[in-house]
CSV table of C-alpha atoms in Angstrom, one decimal:
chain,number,residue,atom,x,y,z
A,28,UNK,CA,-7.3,6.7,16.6
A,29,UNK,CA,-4.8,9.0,14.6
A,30,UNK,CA,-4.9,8.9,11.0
A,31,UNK,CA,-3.4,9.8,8.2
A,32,UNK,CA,-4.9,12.8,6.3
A,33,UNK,CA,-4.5,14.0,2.6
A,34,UNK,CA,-5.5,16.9,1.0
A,35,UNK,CA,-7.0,17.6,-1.5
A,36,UNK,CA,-9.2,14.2,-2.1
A,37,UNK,CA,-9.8,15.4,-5.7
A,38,UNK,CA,-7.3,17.5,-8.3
A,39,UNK,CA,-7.9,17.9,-11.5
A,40,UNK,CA,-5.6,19.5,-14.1
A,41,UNK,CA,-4.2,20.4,-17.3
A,42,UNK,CA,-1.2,18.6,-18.9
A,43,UNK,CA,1.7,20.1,-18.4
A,44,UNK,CA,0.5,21.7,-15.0
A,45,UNK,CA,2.4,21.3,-11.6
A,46,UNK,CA,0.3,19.9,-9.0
A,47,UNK,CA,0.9,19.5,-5.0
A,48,UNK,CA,0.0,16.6,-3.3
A,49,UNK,CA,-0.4,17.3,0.3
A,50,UNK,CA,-0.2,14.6,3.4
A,51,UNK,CA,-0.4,15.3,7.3
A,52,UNK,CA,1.3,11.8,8.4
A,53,UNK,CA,0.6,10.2,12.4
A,54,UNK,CA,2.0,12.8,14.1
A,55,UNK,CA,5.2,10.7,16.1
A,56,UNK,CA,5.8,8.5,12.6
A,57,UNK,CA,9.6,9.0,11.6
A,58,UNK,CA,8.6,6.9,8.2
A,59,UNK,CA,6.8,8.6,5.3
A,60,UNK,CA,5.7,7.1,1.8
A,61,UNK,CA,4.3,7.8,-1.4
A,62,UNK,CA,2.1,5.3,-3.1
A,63,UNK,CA,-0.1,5.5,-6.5
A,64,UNK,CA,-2.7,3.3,-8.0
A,65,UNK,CA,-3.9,3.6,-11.4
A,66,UNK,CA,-7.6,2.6,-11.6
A,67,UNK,CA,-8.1,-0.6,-11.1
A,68,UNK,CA,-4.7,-1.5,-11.2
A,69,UNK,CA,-2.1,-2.8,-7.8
A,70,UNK,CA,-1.0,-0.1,-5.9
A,71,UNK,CA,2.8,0.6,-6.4
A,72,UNK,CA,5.6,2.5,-4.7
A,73,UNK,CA,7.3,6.1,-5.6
A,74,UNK,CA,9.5,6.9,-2.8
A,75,UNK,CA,10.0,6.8,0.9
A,76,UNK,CA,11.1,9.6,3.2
A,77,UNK,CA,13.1,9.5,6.3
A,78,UNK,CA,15.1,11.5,8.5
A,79,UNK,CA,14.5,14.6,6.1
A,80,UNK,CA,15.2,12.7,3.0
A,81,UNK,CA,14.6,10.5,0.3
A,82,UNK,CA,15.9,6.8,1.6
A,83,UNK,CA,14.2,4.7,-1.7
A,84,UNK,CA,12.7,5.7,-4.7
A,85,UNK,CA,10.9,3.8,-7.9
A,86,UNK,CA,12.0,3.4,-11.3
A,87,UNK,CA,8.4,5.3,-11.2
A,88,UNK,CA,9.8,8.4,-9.4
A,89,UNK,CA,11.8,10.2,-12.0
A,90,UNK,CA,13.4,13.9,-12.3
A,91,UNK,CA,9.1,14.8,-12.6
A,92,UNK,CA,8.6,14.1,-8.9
A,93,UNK,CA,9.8,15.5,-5.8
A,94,UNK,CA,9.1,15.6,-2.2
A,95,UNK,CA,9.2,17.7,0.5
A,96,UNK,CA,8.6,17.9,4.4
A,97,UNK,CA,8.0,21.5,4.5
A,98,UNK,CA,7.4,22.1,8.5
A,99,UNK,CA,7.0,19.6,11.1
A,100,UNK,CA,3.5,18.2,9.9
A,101,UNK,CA,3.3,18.2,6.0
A,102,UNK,CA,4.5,15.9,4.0
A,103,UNK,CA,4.1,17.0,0.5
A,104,UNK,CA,4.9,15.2,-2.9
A,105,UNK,CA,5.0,17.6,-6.2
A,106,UNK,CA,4.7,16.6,-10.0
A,107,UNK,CA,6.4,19.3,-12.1
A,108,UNK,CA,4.8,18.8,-15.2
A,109,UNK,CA,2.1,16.5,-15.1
A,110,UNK,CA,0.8,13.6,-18.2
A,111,UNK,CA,-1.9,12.2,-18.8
A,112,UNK,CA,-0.6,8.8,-17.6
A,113,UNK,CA,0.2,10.5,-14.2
A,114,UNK,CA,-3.6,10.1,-13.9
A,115,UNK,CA,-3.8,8.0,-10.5
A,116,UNK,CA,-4.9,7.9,-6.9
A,117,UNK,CA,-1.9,8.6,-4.9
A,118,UNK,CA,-2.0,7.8,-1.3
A,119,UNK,CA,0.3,8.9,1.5
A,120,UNK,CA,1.6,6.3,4.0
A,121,UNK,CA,3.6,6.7,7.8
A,122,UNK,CA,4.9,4.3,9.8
A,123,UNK,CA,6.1,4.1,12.9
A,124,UNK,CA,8.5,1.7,13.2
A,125,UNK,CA,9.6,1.4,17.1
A,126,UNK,CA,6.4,-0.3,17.7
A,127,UNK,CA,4.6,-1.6,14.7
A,128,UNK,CA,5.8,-2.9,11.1
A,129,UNK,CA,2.6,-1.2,9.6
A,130,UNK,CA,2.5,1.5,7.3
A,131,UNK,CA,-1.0,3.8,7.5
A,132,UNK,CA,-2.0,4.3,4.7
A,133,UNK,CA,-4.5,8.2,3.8
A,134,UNK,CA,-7.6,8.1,2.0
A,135,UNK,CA,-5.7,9.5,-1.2
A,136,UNK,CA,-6.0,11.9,-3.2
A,137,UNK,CA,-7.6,11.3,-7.0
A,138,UNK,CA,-5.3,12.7,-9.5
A,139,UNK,CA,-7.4,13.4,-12.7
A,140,UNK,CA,-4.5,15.1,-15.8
A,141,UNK,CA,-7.0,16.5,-18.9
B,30,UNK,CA,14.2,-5.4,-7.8
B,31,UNK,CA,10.9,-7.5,-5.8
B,32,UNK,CA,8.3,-8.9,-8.4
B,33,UNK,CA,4.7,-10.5,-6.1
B,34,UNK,CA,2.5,-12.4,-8.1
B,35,UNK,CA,-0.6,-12.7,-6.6
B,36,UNK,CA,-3.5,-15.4,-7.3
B,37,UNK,CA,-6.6,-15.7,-8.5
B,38,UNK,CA,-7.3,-12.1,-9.5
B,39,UNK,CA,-11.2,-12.9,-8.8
B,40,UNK,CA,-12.6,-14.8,-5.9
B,41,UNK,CA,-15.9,-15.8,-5.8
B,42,UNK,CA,-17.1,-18.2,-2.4
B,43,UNK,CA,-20.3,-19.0,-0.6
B,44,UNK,CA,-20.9,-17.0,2.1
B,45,UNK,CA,-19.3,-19.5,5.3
B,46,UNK,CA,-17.0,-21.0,3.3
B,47,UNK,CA,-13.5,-20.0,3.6
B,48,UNK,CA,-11.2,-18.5,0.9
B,49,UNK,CA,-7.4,-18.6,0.2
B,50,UNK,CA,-5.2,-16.1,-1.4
B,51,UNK,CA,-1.6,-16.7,-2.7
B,52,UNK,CA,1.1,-14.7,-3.4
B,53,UNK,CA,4.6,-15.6,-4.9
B,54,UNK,CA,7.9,-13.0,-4.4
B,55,UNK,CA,10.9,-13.5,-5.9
B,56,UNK,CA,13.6,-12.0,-3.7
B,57,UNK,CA,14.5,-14.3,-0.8
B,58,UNK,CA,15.7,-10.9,1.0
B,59,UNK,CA,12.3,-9.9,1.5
B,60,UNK,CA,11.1,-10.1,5.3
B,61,UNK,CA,7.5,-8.6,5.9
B,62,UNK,CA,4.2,-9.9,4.1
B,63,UNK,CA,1.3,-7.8,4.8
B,64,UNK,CA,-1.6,-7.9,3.3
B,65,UNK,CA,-4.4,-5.3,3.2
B,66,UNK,CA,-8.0,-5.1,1.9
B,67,UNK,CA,-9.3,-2.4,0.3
B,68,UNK,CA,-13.1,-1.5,-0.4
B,69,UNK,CA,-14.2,0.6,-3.5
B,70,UNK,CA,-13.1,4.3,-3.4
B,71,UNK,CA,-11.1,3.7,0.0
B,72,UNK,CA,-7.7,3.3,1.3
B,73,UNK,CA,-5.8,-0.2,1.7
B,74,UNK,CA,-6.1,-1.3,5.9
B,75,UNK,CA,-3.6,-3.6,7.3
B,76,UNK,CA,-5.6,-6.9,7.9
B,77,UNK,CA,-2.9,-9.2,9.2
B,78,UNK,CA,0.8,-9.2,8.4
B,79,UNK,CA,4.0,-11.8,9.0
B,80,UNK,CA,7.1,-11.3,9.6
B,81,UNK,CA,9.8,-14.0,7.7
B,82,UNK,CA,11.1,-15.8,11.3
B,83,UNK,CA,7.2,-17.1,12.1
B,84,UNK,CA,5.7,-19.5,9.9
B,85,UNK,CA,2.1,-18.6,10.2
B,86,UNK,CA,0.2,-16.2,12.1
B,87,UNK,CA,-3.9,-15.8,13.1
B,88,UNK,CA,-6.0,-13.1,13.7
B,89,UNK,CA,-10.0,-14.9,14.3
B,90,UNK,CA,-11.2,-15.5,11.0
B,91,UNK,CA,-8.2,-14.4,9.1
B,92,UNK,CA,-4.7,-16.0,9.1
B,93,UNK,CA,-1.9,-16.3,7.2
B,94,UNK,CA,1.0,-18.5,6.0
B,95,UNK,CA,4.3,-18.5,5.2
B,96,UNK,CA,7.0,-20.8,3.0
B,97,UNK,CA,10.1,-19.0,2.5
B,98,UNK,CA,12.1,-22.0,0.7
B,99,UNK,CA,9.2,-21.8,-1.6
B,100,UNK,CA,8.7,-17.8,-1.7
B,101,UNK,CA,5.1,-17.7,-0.6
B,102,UNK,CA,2.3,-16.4,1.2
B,103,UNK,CA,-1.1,-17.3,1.3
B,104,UNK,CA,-4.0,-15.3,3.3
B,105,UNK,CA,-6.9,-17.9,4.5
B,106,UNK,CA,-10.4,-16.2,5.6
B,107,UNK,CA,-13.0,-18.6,7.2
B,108,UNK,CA,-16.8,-18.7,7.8
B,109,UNK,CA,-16.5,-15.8,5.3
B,110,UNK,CA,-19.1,-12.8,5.3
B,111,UNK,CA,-20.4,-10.6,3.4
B,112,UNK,CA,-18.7,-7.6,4.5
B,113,UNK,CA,-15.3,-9.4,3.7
B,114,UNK,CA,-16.0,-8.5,-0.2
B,115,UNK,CA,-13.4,-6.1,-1.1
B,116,UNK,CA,-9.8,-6.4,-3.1
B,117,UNK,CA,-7.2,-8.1,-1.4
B,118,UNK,CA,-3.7,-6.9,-1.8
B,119,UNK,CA,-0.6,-9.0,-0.6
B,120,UNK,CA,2.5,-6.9,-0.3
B,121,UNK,CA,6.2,-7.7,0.3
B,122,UNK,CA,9.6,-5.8,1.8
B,123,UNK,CA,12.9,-5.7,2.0
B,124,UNK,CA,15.3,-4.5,4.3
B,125,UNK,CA,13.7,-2.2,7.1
B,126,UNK,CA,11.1,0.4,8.0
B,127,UNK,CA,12.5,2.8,5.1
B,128,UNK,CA,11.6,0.5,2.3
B,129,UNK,CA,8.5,0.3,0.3
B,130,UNK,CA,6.0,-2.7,-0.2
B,131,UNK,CA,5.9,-3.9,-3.4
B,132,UNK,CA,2.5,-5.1,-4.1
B,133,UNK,CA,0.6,-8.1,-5.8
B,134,UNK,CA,-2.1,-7.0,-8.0
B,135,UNK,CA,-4.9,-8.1,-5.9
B,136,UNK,CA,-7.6,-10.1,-5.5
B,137,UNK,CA,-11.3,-9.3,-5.8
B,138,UNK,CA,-13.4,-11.1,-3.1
B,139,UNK,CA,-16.7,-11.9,-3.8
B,140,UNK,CA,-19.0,-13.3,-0.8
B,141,UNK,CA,-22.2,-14.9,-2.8
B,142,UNK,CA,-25.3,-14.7,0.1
């Protein structure tokens, strides 16, 4: 069964670094998502892509974050200058939605700012 | 925008016993309830969702309900198993496939053998 992959599963980094989250989504999804949990917390929403851009974004998702579908199989979200409190797991969700509701959701990626 | 508030934040039941989750959202335009279960270190999986037009919906063990006058969801699990200990996240949307879930803030699941 196709899944959603996401690379790296671990980044660490230095305040004030710029980082590159990187997500290959279910290859014939048209719907594409960013999602972060802090440890231990609920997950909650950044942004959602579609049709080559941005269709909803968080109060989370300020001028810091951007996204990007760079070719036909990355989906990529960026964090110019990364805090401490941007310390998270972010995950990567597609969806398809001719045929299902359900957004896939990646094994994330662990976001650790030093 | 969406608030879910999501109940009891621990869940601790005997192992064949069943156990109920329940999530409030506040915006009546919200139309897709899924919830998802997430074990330690993995990603959230779709366990069962419903859609605001059906009432209630069951997959085996697992179903869930739905009260839209009264703005919630609750997720039911019987003859519960030990592999069903894991966090349980209710989610809500609004609008269509574009939109994100806004998520309760889950409910840890403990099956006692």
């Amino acid at each position: 069964e196709p899944e959603v992959t996401q690379t790296p599963s671990h980044q660490v980094t230095q305040m004030g670094q710029e980082v590159i989250l990187r997500c290959v989504p279910i290859s014939n999804h048209l719907y594409f998502y960013w999602y972060r949990q802090i440890l231990g917390q609920k997950v909650e929403f950044l942004v959602s892509f579609y049709n080559n851009e941005i269709s909803e974004k968080s109060e989370i998702f300020d001028d810091q974050f951007s996204v990007e579908r760079p070719d036909g199989s990355n989906f990529t979200l960026k964090i110019r200058s990364t805090k401490l409190e941007d310390s998270a797991m972010y995950f990567c969700a597609s969806g398809d939605f001719w045929r299902s509701t359900e957004q896939f959701f990646g094994p994330g990626t662990r976001l650790t700012v030093l | 925008g969406e608030n879910v508030e999501q109940h009891p934040s621990t869940l601790s039941v005997q192992e064949g016993d069943s156990a109920v989750i329940k999530c409030t959202y506040s915006d009546s335009a919200s139309n897709y309830f899924p919830w998802y279960k997430q074990e330690l270190g993995k990603r959230p999986q779709l366990i069962i969702d419903i859609r605001s037009n059906v009432g209630e919906k069951k997959d085996q063990r697992i179903a869930v309900t739905l009260n839209k006058t009264a703005k919630h969801f609750s997720l039911h699990i019987t003859e519960t198993q030990p592999e069903d200990s894991a966090v349980y996240f209710c989610a809500a949307r609004m609008g269509g496939g574009a939109d994100g879930l806004t998520f309760g803030k889950g409910t840890h699941l403990i099956i006692q053998p």
